[in-house]
Amino acid sequence: MGSLPLDDALFSLNPDTFAEESTAVVDFLARYYRDIERYPVMAPDAKPGSIRKVFPDAAPETGESMDRILDDVQRDVLPGLTHWQSPSFFAYFQANPSGAGFAGEMLSAGLNVVPFMWKASAVATELEQVVVDWMAGLLGLPELFCFAGGGGGVLHGSTCEAVTHATFQKGARIVGIPPANFRVLHIMAESGYGLSADTVRAAVEEDVARGLVPLYLCATVGTPGLGAIDPVRVGTTGLGAIDPVRELGQVARCYGMWLHIDAAYAGSAAICPEFRCHLDGAELADSVSMNPHKWFLTNMDCCCLWVADPTALTSALSTDPEYLKNVGSGGDVSTIDYKDWQIALSRRFRAIKLWVVLRRYGAAAMRNYIRRHVRMAEWNFSLVCFRLRQRLGIDDDAVDGLNRQLLAAVNASGREFMTHFVMDSKFVIRLAVGGAMTEMRHVRDVWELLKDKANELVGGS
Ligand code: PLP
């Protein structure tokens, strides 16, 4: 009995067709990057639900050509995109791609191995150990986070997937910690909106007095900003803050709490010696994370998580069903099965992507890349937060209203895209400089547009 017949298209890894269709996609993307400044940064006319009407209600019964599909991407997908790679995208934190990141992603997708354990792809596991050690070295992390120092790292898809950021709150709920026991502490202007050790100590002492057990403290090494219009000292992810790692580490040690350093965005800057001071005290932490997919030219997705004591992860997360045993690896207890360092089983070969980025660009060029953005923002790191200043006779609510209108007007222009945050009940505009294609002329352009729109608003108020 022979195999059932298959459509030609389903011999999908036929080397000739594969090369031809993949080349068409690469050419499409190259054209996209060439023309990217022609697109409005954020789809100006998109209304919720309006876009999906363009697409058929059901999947096609017969396959279509890649050319036709790419035509539809051009016609139906690009107009609804928020162009994250536009050089005038100043929103959130950027997701930096690069030629090398794309090449690494292609290799990862093309090889498509699933290295949940050593045996499932030995080189993927060991290359992951190599690149996380390389990254720890570049960031100047203490030796204790490297494999040789007794710690080690793992690559996740995102900080949240590593359950160290927004998902920590969800994780706490899943393990039965009541939401009320999850403390979000108030940060103040006097401490630059960083989390002060005194605030944490006071909260912990209050909890201990109530019979609670302090477990986990997250310090954020973010990106402070100072505005050019009306400076507002800033903090948290929305505004970016640098928490005093050493002082928080001392409090955490004192009460036996796990200290995590979340350096998702700004961690990349630590490859430059002048920014390493923000990680001072990292030796007091139990874990550290940063995202190469934000500011390190590594296409989505890639997050490095280091722990000082890997058994803290493996004792909680390892599973050992018969079908996942490393038969043949000689029973070496030092063999790493990354499934035991994460919640999910399946995982991607992200190491090859980060490895390609590091090899293709090298540390010196990456340092220049970071410094270039910092210089463009004219600030420590590259996030600037600001608001229109209060004028005599205008109350806080009216100033907030003006700032909201200013942001809406700038974004509606399609020329730029920025986001906002609310701090101390004040609405502030965030300008995150860090796009892979952003040049000084784009930063000047957003500044000119802001001034024009602000003049129109204030003139008309
Ligand atoms: N931590 C910080 C400090 C962030 O600023 C962000 C996102 O901007 C995150 C974590 C979330 O990262 P991810 O999208 O990788 O989960």
Short mmCIF file of C-alpha atoms and ligand atoms in Angstrom, two decimals:
data_model
loop_
_atom_site.label_atom_id
_atom_site.label_comp_id
_atom_site.label_asym_id
_atom_site.label_seq_id
_atom_site.Cartn_x
_atom_site.Cartn_y
_atom_site.Cartn_z
CA MET A 1 0.00 0.00 0.00
CA GLY A 2 1.54 3.33 -1.04
CA SER A 3 1.14 6.73 0.58
CA LEU A 4 -1.93 8.78 -0.07
CA PRO A 5 -1.40 11.39 -2.82
CA LEU A 6 -0.49 14.87 -1.63
CA ASP A 7 -0.93 18.26 -3.31
CA ASP A 8 2.35 19.62 -4.63
CA ALA A 9 2.14 22.56 -2.21
CA LEU A 10 2.13 20.19 0.74
CA PHE A 11 5.58 18.93 -0.12
CA SER A 12 6.22 22.14 1.72
CA LEU A 13 9.89 21.60 2.39
CA ASN A 14 10.70 20.89 -1.22
CA PRO A 15 14.01 22.78 -1.31
CA ASP A 16 13.25 24.62 -4.56
CA THR A 17 9.77 25.81 -3.63
CA PHE A 18 10.93 26.59 -0.10
CA ALA A 19 13.78 28.78 -1.34
CA GLU A 20 11.61 30.53 -3.93
CA GLU A 21 8.75 31.33 -1.54
CA SER A 22 11.02 32.34 1.32
CA THR A 23 12.95 34.65 -1.00
CA ALA A 24 9.66 36.26 -2.02
CA VAL A 25 8.93 36.95 1.66
CA VAL A 26 12.43 38.37 2.25
CA ASP A 27 12.05 40.61 -0.81
CA PHE A 28 8.65 41.74 0.45
CA LEU A 29 10.11 42.67 3.83
CA ALA A 30 13.09 44.44 2.27
CA ARG A 31 10.64 46.58 0.27
CA TYR A 32 8.62 47.18 3.44
CA TYR A 33 11.66 48.48 5.32
CA ARG A 34 12.66 50.62 2.34
CA ASP A 35 9.21 52.23 2.22
CA ILE A 36 8.37 52.21 5.90
CA GLU A 37 8.35 55.98 6.30
CA ARG A 38 5.52 56.22 3.79
CA TYR A 39 3.07 54.50 6.12
CA PRO A 40 1.21 56.33 8.88
CA VAL A 41 2.82 55.03 12.07
CA MET A 42 -0.52 54.04 13.51
CA ALA A 43 -3.48 53.10 11.29
CA PRO A 44 -5.42 56.39 11.41
CA ASP A 45 -8.87 55.12 10.42
CA ALA A 46 -8.96 51.77 12.18
CA LYS A 47 -12.14 51.25 14.19
CA PRO A 48 -12.60 48.18 16.37
CA GLY A 49 -14.10 45.38 14.26
CA SER A 50 -13.71 47.23 10.95
CA ILE A 51 -10.64 45.31 9.80
CA ARG A 52 -11.83 41.76 10.21
CA LYS A 53 -14.65 42.38 7.73
CA VAL A 54 -12.00 42.47 4.99
CA PHE A 55 -11.14 38.83 5.60
CA PRO A 56 -13.33 35.90 4.44
CA ASP A 57 -15.48 34.16 7.05
CA ALA A 58 -13.93 30.73 6.44
CA ALA A 59 -10.50 29.31 5.59
CA PRO A 60 -9.93 28.57 1.87
CA GLU A 61 -10.67 25.05 0.68
CA THR A 62 -7.79 25.06 -1.79
CA GLY A 63 -4.32 26.49 -1.29
CA GLU A 64 -3.29 29.77 -2.91
CA SER A 65 0.02 30.99 -4.29
CA MET A 66 2.50 32.80 -2.07
CA ASP A 67 2.45 35.72 -4.53
CA ARG A 68 -1.27 36.11 -4.05
CA ILE A 69 -0.96 35.88 -0.29
CA LEU A 70 1.76 38.54 -0.23
CA ASP A 71 -0.40 40.81 -2.39
CA ASP A 72 -3.10 40.47 0.25
CA VAL A 73 -0.63 41.23 3.03
CA GLN A 74 0.19 44.44 1.18
CA ARG A 75 -3.46 45.30 0.58
CA ASP A 76 -5.23 44.05 3.71
CA VAL A 77 -2.64 43.75 6.44
CA LEU A 78 -0.21 46.65 6.12
CA PRO A 79 -2.89 49.38 6.28
CA GLY A 80 -4.09 48.08 9.66
CA LEU A 81 -0.64 47.77 11.17
CA THR A 82 0.85 49.93 13.85
CA HIS A 83 4.31 50.10 12.35
CA TRP A 84 6.51 49.19 15.29
CA GLN A 85 9.59 49.42 13.10
CA SER A 86 8.81 52.89 11.84
CA PRO A 87 11.62 55.24 12.85
CA SER A 88 8.86 57.52 14.19
CA PHE A 89 7.46 54.90 16.56
CA PHE A 90 8.17 56.30 20.04
CA ALA A 91 5.55 54.32 21.97
CA TYR A 92 5.74 51.71 24.77
CA PHE A 93 9.23 50.28 24.58
CA GLN A 94 10.49 49.32 21.14
CA ALA A 95 10.81 45.77 19.88
CA ASN A 96 14.10 45.94 18.01
CA PRO A 97 14.60 43.70 15.00
CA SER A 98 17.73 43.51 12.88
CA GLY A 99 19.09 41.67 9.87
CA ALA A 100 20.95 39.32 12.20
CA GLY A 101 17.94 38.90 14.48
CA PHE A 102 15.84 38.04 11.45
CA ALA A 103 18.49 35.61 10.17
CA GLY A 104 18.64 33.99 13.60
CA GLU A 105 14.87 33.77 13.73
CA MET A 106 14.87 32.16 10.27
CA LEU A 107 17.38 29.58 11.45
CA SER A 108 15.36 28.91 14.56
CA ALA A 109 12.12 28.59 12.60
CA GLY A 110 13.76 26.64 9.79
CA LEU A 111 15.49 24.09 12.01
CA ASN A 112 12.35 24.01 14.17
CA VAL A 113 13.73 21.84 16.96
CA VAL A 114 12.00 21.69 20.34
CA PRO A 115 14.77 21.64 22.96
CA PHE A 116 12.77 20.99 26.10
CA MET A 117 15.45 18.61 27.28
CA TRP A 118 19.10 17.98 26.51
CA LYS A 119 18.42 14.86 24.48
CA ALA A 120 15.74 16.60 22.42
CA SER A 121 18.49 18.76 20.95
CA ALA A 122 21.82 18.74 22.73
CA VAL A 123 23.33 21.68 20.88
CA ALA A 124 20.26 23.86 21.42
CA THR A 125 20.51 23.29 25.16
CA GLU A 126 24.23 23.86 25.35
CA LEU A 127 24.25 26.87 23.02
CA GLU A 128 21.59 28.39 25.27
CA GLN A 129 23.94 27.96 28.23
CA VAL A 130 26.71 29.60 26.21
CA VAL A 131 24.70 32.65 25.13
CA VAL A 132 23.17 33.36 28.53
CA ASP A 133 26.68 33.20 30.01
CA TRP A 134 27.92 35.53 27.26
CA MET A 135 25.11 37.96 28.00
CA ALA A 136 25.75 37.83 31.75
CA GLY A 137 29.38 38.70 31.01
CA LEU A 138 28.41 41.58 28.73
CA LEU A 139 26.07 43.05 31.35
CA GLY A 140 28.72 42.66 34.03
CA LEU A 141 26.47 40.45 36.18
CA PRO A 142 28.13 38.79 39.16
CA GLU A 143 29.73 35.42 38.39
CA LEU A 144 27.13 33.73 40.60
CA PHE A 145 24.59 34.06 37.77
CA CYS A 146 26.83 32.13 35.35
CA PHE A 147 26.94 28.36 35.10
CA ALA A 148 30.58 28.31 36.18
CA GLY A 149 29.59 30.28 39.28
CA GLY A 150 26.85 27.84 40.32
CA GLY A 151 23.95 29.79 38.81
CA GLY A 152 22.77 29.90 35.25
CA GLY A 153 20.37 31.33 32.73
CA VAL A 154 17.51 30.36 30.48
CA LEU A 155 15.84 32.00 27.50
CA HIS A 156 12.15 32.68 27.72
CA GLY A 157 9.85 34.31 25.21
CA SER A 158 9.17 37.30 27.42
CA THR A 159 9.63 38.65 30.91
CA CYS A 160 6.01 37.86 31.59
CA GLU A 161 6.49 34.30 30.38
CA ALA A 162 9.30 34.08 32.94
CA VAL A 163 6.59 35.04 35.48
CA THR A 164 8.58 37.93 36.86
CA HIS A 165 6.59 40.99 35.77
CA ALA A 166 2.83 41.50 35.26
CA THR A 167 2.31 37.75 35.29
CA PHE A 168 3.83 37.45 38.76
CA GLN A 169 0.60 38.82 40.14
CA LYS A 170 -1.32 36.20 38.14
CA GLY A 171 1.12 33.50 39.24
CA ALA A 172 0.63 34.49 42.87
CA ARG A 173 -3.12 34.11 42.43
CA ILE A 174 -2.72 30.72 40.75
CA VAL A 175 -0.73 29.36 43.71
CA GLY A 176 -3.40 30.63 46.07
CA ILE A 177 -1.85 33.82 47.42
CA PRO A 178 -4.81 36.15 47.96
CA PRO A 179 -4.61 39.30 45.79
CA ALA A 180 -4.69 41.39 48.97
CA ASN A 181 -1.33 39.90 49.97
CA PHE A 182 0.28 41.18 46.78
CA ARG A 183 1.56 44.60 47.70
CA VAL A 184 1.97 47.38 45.16
CA LEU A 185 3.88 50.07 46.99
CA HIS A 186 3.48 53.76 46.44
CA ILE A 187 6.54 55.42 44.92
CA MET A 188 7.36 59.03 45.47
CA ALA A 189 8.93 61.92 43.65
CA GLU A 190 11.55 62.35 46.39
CA SER A 191 13.05 58.95 45.55
CA GLY A 192 12.96 59.70 41.81
CA TYR A 193 9.93 57.38 41.69
CA GLY A 194 12.21 54.48 42.49
CA LEU A 195 11.08 52.06 45.18
CA SER A 196 12.75 53.23 48.37
CA ALA A 197 14.15 50.69 50.81
CA ASP A 198 12.40 52.49 53.69
CA THR A 199 9.02 52.08 52.01
CA VAL A 200 9.63 48.38 51.47
CA ARG A 201 10.92 47.87 55.03
CA ALA A 202 7.89 49.61 56.53
CA ALA A 203 5.47 47.53 54.40
CA VAL A 204 7.25 44.29 55.22
CA GLU A 205 7.30 45.03 58.94
CA GLU A 206 3.61 45.79 58.86
CA ASP A 207 2.96 42.48 57.06
CA VAL A 208 5.17 40.50 59.43
CA ALA A 209 3.34 42.05 62.39
CA ARG A 210 0.11 40.71 60.86
CA GLY A 211 1.60 37.23 60.74
CA LEU A 212 2.31 37.25 56.99
CA VAL A 213 5.51 35.87 55.44
CA PRO A 214 7.31 38.13 52.94
CA LEU A 215 8.26 36.12 49.86
CA TYR A 216 9.29 38.11 46.84
CA LEU A 217 10.44 41.60 45.98
CA CYS A 218 10.83 42.92 42.45
CA ALA A 219 13.27 45.76 41.75
CA THR A 220 12.93 47.45 38.39
CA VAL A 221 15.87 48.89 36.57
CA GLY A 222 13.95 50.99 34.11
CA THR A 223 14.43 54.19 32.28
CA PRO A 224 13.96 57.50 33.99
CA GLY A 225 13.03 60.49 31.93
CA LEU A 226 13.08 64.20 32.33
CA GLY A 227 10.83 66.30 30.20
CA ALA A 228 11.74 69.22 28.09
CA ILE A 229 8.40 70.96 28.42
CA ASP A 230 7.55 70.48 32.08
CA PRO A 231 9.95 68.05 33.72
CA VAL A 232 8.39 65.27 35.72
CA ARG A 233 10.65 62.86 37.58
CA VAL A 234 9.41 59.46 36.65
CA GLY A 235 9.16 55.84 37.75
CA THR A 236 7.74 52.33 37.10
CA THR A 237 7.43 50.60 33.75
CA GLY A 238 5.08 53.27 32.46
CA LEU A 239 7.56 55.96 33.28
CA GLY A 240 10.62 53.87 33.92
CA ALA A 241 12.37 53.89 37.26
CA ILE A 242 15.66 52.82 38.68
CA ASP A 243 15.12 51.14 41.99
CA PRO A 244 18.09 51.14 44.36
CA VAL A 245 19.10 47.52 43.91
CA ARG A 246 21.66 47.32 46.69
CA GLU A 247 19.41 48.84 49.34
CA LEU A 248 16.44 46.71 48.30
CA GLY A 249 18.74 43.69 48.29
CA GLN A 250 19.68 44.38 51.89
CA VAL A 251 16.03 44.56 52.92
CA ALA A 252 15.25 41.38 50.98
CA ARG A 253 18.15 39.55 52.67
CA CYS A 254 17.07 40.75 56.06
CA TYR A 255 13.57 39.27 55.66
CA GLY A 256 14.48 36.23 53.55
CA MET A 257 12.65 37.48 50.47
CA TRP A 258 13.50 36.42 46.93
CA LEU A 259 14.80 39.51 45.11
CA HIS A 260 14.28 39.74 41.39
CA ILE A 261 15.82 42.47 39.25
CA ASP A 262 13.63 43.28 36.26
CA ALA A 263 15.83 45.06 33.74
CA ALA A 264 13.64 44.16 30.76
CA TYR A 265 14.39 47.27 28.74
CA ALA A 266 17.27 49.08 30.39
CA GLY A 267 19.29 45.93 31.02
CA SER A 268 20.65 46.25 27.48
CA ALA A 269 22.32 49.50 28.47
CA ALA A 270 24.41 47.63 31.04
CA ILE A 271 26.64 46.43 28.20
CA CYS A 272 28.05 49.98 28.40
CA PRO A 273 30.22 50.29 31.53
CA GLU A 274 28.83 53.77 32.25
CA PHE A 275 25.32 52.32 32.85
CA ARG A 276 26.38 49.33 34.91
CA CYS A 277 26.09 51.27 38.16
CA HIS A 278 22.32 50.72 38.00
CA LEU A 279 22.88 47.03 38.60
CA ASP A 280 25.12 47.69 41.58
CA GLY A 281 24.10 45.25 44.29
CA ALA A 282 23.01 42.56 41.83
CA GLU A 283 24.96 40.01 43.87
CA LEU A 284 22.23 40.38 46.51
CA ALA A 285 19.56 39.29 44.04
CA ASP A 286 18.24 35.79 43.46
CA SER A 287 17.34 36.40 39.83
CA VAL A 288 17.76 38.96 37.05
CA SER A 289 16.02 39.34 33.72
CA MET A 290 16.38 41.46 30.60
CA ASN A 291 14.89 41.33 27.12
CA PRO A 292 17.16 41.27 24.09
CA HIS A 293 13.93 41.65 22.08
CA LYS A 294 13.46 45.18 23.36
CA TRP A 295 16.67 47.13 22.88
CA PHE A 296 19.18 44.57 21.71
CA LEU A 297 18.39 44.02 18.03
CA THR A 298 16.95 40.55 18.62
CA ASN A 299 13.65 39.94 16.88
CA MET A 300 10.72 38.90 19.07
CA ASP A 301 10.84 36.98 21.21
CA CYS A 302 13.75 36.63 23.63
CA CYS A 303 14.13 37.19 27.37
CA CYS A 304 17.19 36.19 29.43
CA LEU A 305 16.45 35.05 32.98
CA TRP A 306 19.36 34.30 35.30
CA VAL A 307 19.12 32.65 38.69
CA ALA A 308 21.78 32.33 41.36
CA ASP A 309 20.46 28.94 42.43
CA PRO A 310 18.97 26.87 39.58
CA THR A 311 17.71 24.23 42.00
CA ALA A 312 15.15 26.80 43.16
CA LEU A 313 13.63 26.45 39.69
CA THR A 314 14.20 22.78 39.06
CA SER A 315 12.92 21.65 42.45
CA ALA A 316 9.66 23.46 41.75
CA LEU A 317 9.32 22.83 38.04
CA SER A 318 10.90 19.50 37.14
CA THR A 319 8.79 16.63 35.95
CA ASP A 320 10.06 13.22 35.06
CA PRO A 321 7.62 11.14 33.03
CA GLU A 322 9.16 8.05 31.39
CA TYR A 323 8.81 9.45 27.86
CA LEU A 324 10.95 12.45 28.81
CA LYS A 325 13.87 10.62 30.35
CA ASN A 326 17.34 11.36 28.98
CA VAL A 327 18.17 7.73 28.19
CA GLY A 328 21.62 7.65 26.62
CA SER A 329 23.00 10.85 28.10
CA GLY A 330 24.90 8.78 30.63
CA GLY A 331 22.74 9.86 33.55
CA ASP A 332 24.91 12.97 33.96
CA VAL A 333 23.20 14.97 36.68
CA SER A 334 24.71 18.18 35.36
CA THR A 335 22.77 17.77 32.10
CA ILE A 336 20.29 20.59 31.76
CA ASP A 337 16.72 19.92 30.77
CA TYR A 338 15.32 23.37 30.20
CA LYS A 339 11.76 22.09 30.58
CA ASP A 340 12.60 22.09 34.29
CA TRP A 341 13.49 25.80 34.22
CA GLN A 342 10.08 26.90 32.93
CA ILE A 343 6.39 26.15 33.26
CA ALA A 344 5.73 25.11 29.66
CA LEU A 345 7.21 21.99 28.11
CA SER A 346 7.75 22.95 24.48
CA ARG A 347 10.15 25.74 23.76
CA ARG A 348 11.94 27.36 20.86
CA PHE A 349 15.59 27.34 19.78
CA ARG A 350 16.00 31.00 20.71
CA ALA A 351 19.66 30.59 21.53
CA ILE A 352 20.63 30.43 17.88
CA LYS A 353 18.97 33.81 17.29
CA LEU A 354 20.77 35.59 20.10
CA TRP A 355 24.00 33.85 19.13
CA VAL A 356 23.71 35.12 15.54
CA VAL A 357 23.02 38.67 16.79
CA LEU A 358 25.99 38.64 19.15
CA ARG A 359 28.32 37.19 16.54
CA ARG A 360 27.15 39.32 13.63
CA TYR A 361 27.38 42.69 15.41
CA GLY A 362 29.82 42.15 18.28
CA ALA A 363 29.75 43.87 21.66
CA ALA A 364 31.51 47.07 20.54
CA ALA A 365 28.92 47.84 17.84
CA MET A 366 26.08 47.06 20.25
CA ARG A 367 27.49 49.53 22.76
CA ASN A 368 27.55 52.20 20.06
CA TYR A 369 23.99 51.34 19.17
CA ILE A 370 22.80 51.89 22.75
CA ARG A 371 24.83 55.08 23.19
CA ARG A 372 23.43 56.51 19.98
CA HIS A 373 19.87 56.26 21.31
CA VAL A 374 20.83 57.66 24.68
CA ARG A 375 22.42 60.63 22.94
CA MET A 376 19.36 61.15 20.75
CA ALA A 377 17.11 61.22 23.83
CA GLU A 378 19.65 63.49 25.56
CA TRP A 379 18.91 61.64 28.76
CA ASN A 380 20.06 58.78 30.92
CA PHE A 381 18.93 55.76 28.85
CA SER A 382 16.35 56.69 26.26
CA LEU A 383 12.88 57.33 27.64
CA VAL A 384 11.73 60.90 28.06
CA CYS A 385 8.48 61.75 29.85
CA PHE A 386 7.01 65.22 29.78
CA ARG A 387 3.84 67.23 29.89
CA LEU A 388 2.63 70.65 28.90
CA ARG A 389 3.24 72.99 31.77
CA GLN A 390 0.52 74.38 33.94
CA ARG A 391 -0.21 78.02 33.21
CA LEU A 392 -1.67 80.57 35.53
CA GLY A 393 -5.39 80.25 35.73
CA ILE A 394 -5.53 76.66 34.47
CA ASP A 395 -6.20 73.89 36.97
CA ASP A 396 -4.63 70.42 36.99
CA ASP A 397 -7.59 68.78 35.25
CA ALA A 398 -7.44 71.27 32.42
CA VAL A 399 -3.68 70.73 32.04
CA ASP A 400 -4.26 66.97 31.92
CA GLY A 401 -6.92 67.56 29.29
CA LEU A 402 -4.52 69.63 27.22
CA ASN A 403 -1.87 66.92 27.41
CA ARG A 404 -4.36 64.26 26.37
CA GLN A 405 -5.38 66.39 23.41
CA LEU A 406 -1.76 67.01 22.53
CA LEU A 407 -0.97 63.29 22.45
CA ALA A 408 -4.13 62.53 20.46
CA ALA A 409 -3.31 65.26 17.92
CA VAL A 410 0.26 64.07 17.44
CA ASN A 411 -0.80 60.43 17.02
CA ALA A 412 -3.69 61.31 14.69
CA SER A 413 -1.20 62.99 12.36
CA GLY A 414 0.18 59.54 11.47
CA ARG A 415 3.67 61.07 11.57
CA GLU A 416 4.56 59.79 15.05
CA PHE A 417 3.21 57.44 17.67
CA MET A 418 3.70 57.93 21.42
CA THR A 419 1.91 56.68 24.53
CA HIS A 420 1.24 58.08 27.99
CA PHE A 421 1.30 57.33 31.69
CA VAL A 422 -0.39 58.78 34.74
CA MET A 423 1.88 59.59 37.67
CA ASP A 424 0.83 61.32 40.87
CA SER A 425 -2.50 61.86 39.09
CA LYS A 426 -0.68 63.73 36.33
CA PHE A 427 -1.00 62.72 32.70
CA VAL A 428 2.45 62.56 31.11
CA ILE A 429 3.49 61.80 27.55
CA ARG A 430 6.16 59.16 27.03
CA LEU A 431 8.69 59.44 24.22
CA ALA A 432 10.67 56.21 23.98
CA VAL A 433 13.66 56.66 21.68
CA GLY A 434 15.04 53.28 20.73
CA GLY A 435 13.83 52.27 17.27
CA ALA A 436 16.32 50.34 15.19
CA MET A 437 15.74 52.75 12.28
CA THR A 438 15.37 55.96 14.29
CA GLU A 439 17.78 58.79 13.49
CA MET A 440 18.23 62.22 14.98
CA ARG A 441 16.05 63.76 12.23
CA HIS A 442 13.09 61.68 13.45
CA VAL A 443 13.56 62.89 17.01
CA ARG A 444 13.71 66.49 15.74
CA ASP A 445 10.59 65.88 13.69
CA VAL A 446 8.57 64.67 16.67
CA TRP A 447 9.77 67.67 18.68
CA GLU A 448 8.71 70.10 15.92
CA LEU A 449 5.32 68.39 15.61
CA LEU A 450 4.81 68.52 19.37
CA LYS A 451 5.58 72.24 19.42
CA ASP A 452 3.22 72.94 16.49
CA LYS A 453 0.37 70.96 18.00
CA ALA A 454 0.96 72.46 21.44
CA ASN A 455 0.87 75.96 19.97
CA GLU A 456 -2.36 75.18 18.14
CA LEU A 457 -3.90 73.87 21.35
CA VAL A 458 -2.71 76.54 23.70
CA GLY A 459 -3.36 79.25 21.15
CA GLY A 460 -6.92 77.97 20.88
CA SER A 461 -7.50 77.44 24.60
N1 PLP B 1 9.49 44.61 32.79
C1 PLP B 1 9.64 45.89 32.46
C2 PLP B 1 10.46 46.80 33.36
C3 PLP B 1 9.07 46.39 31.30
O1 PLP B 1 9.22 47.67 30.98
C4 PLP B 1 8.30 45.52 30.48
C5 PLP B 1 7.67 45.99 29.25
O2 PLP B 1 7.88 47.07 28.77
C6 PLP B 1 8.17 44.21 30.86
C7 PLP B 1 8.78 43.77 32.01
C8 PLP B 1 7.36 43.23 30.05
O3 PLP B 1 8.20 42.56 29.19
P1 PLP B 1 7.66 41.36 28.29
O4 PLP B 1 6.83 41.95 27.23
O5 PLP B 1 8.88 40.70 27.77
O6 PLP B 1 6.89 40.45 29.17
#
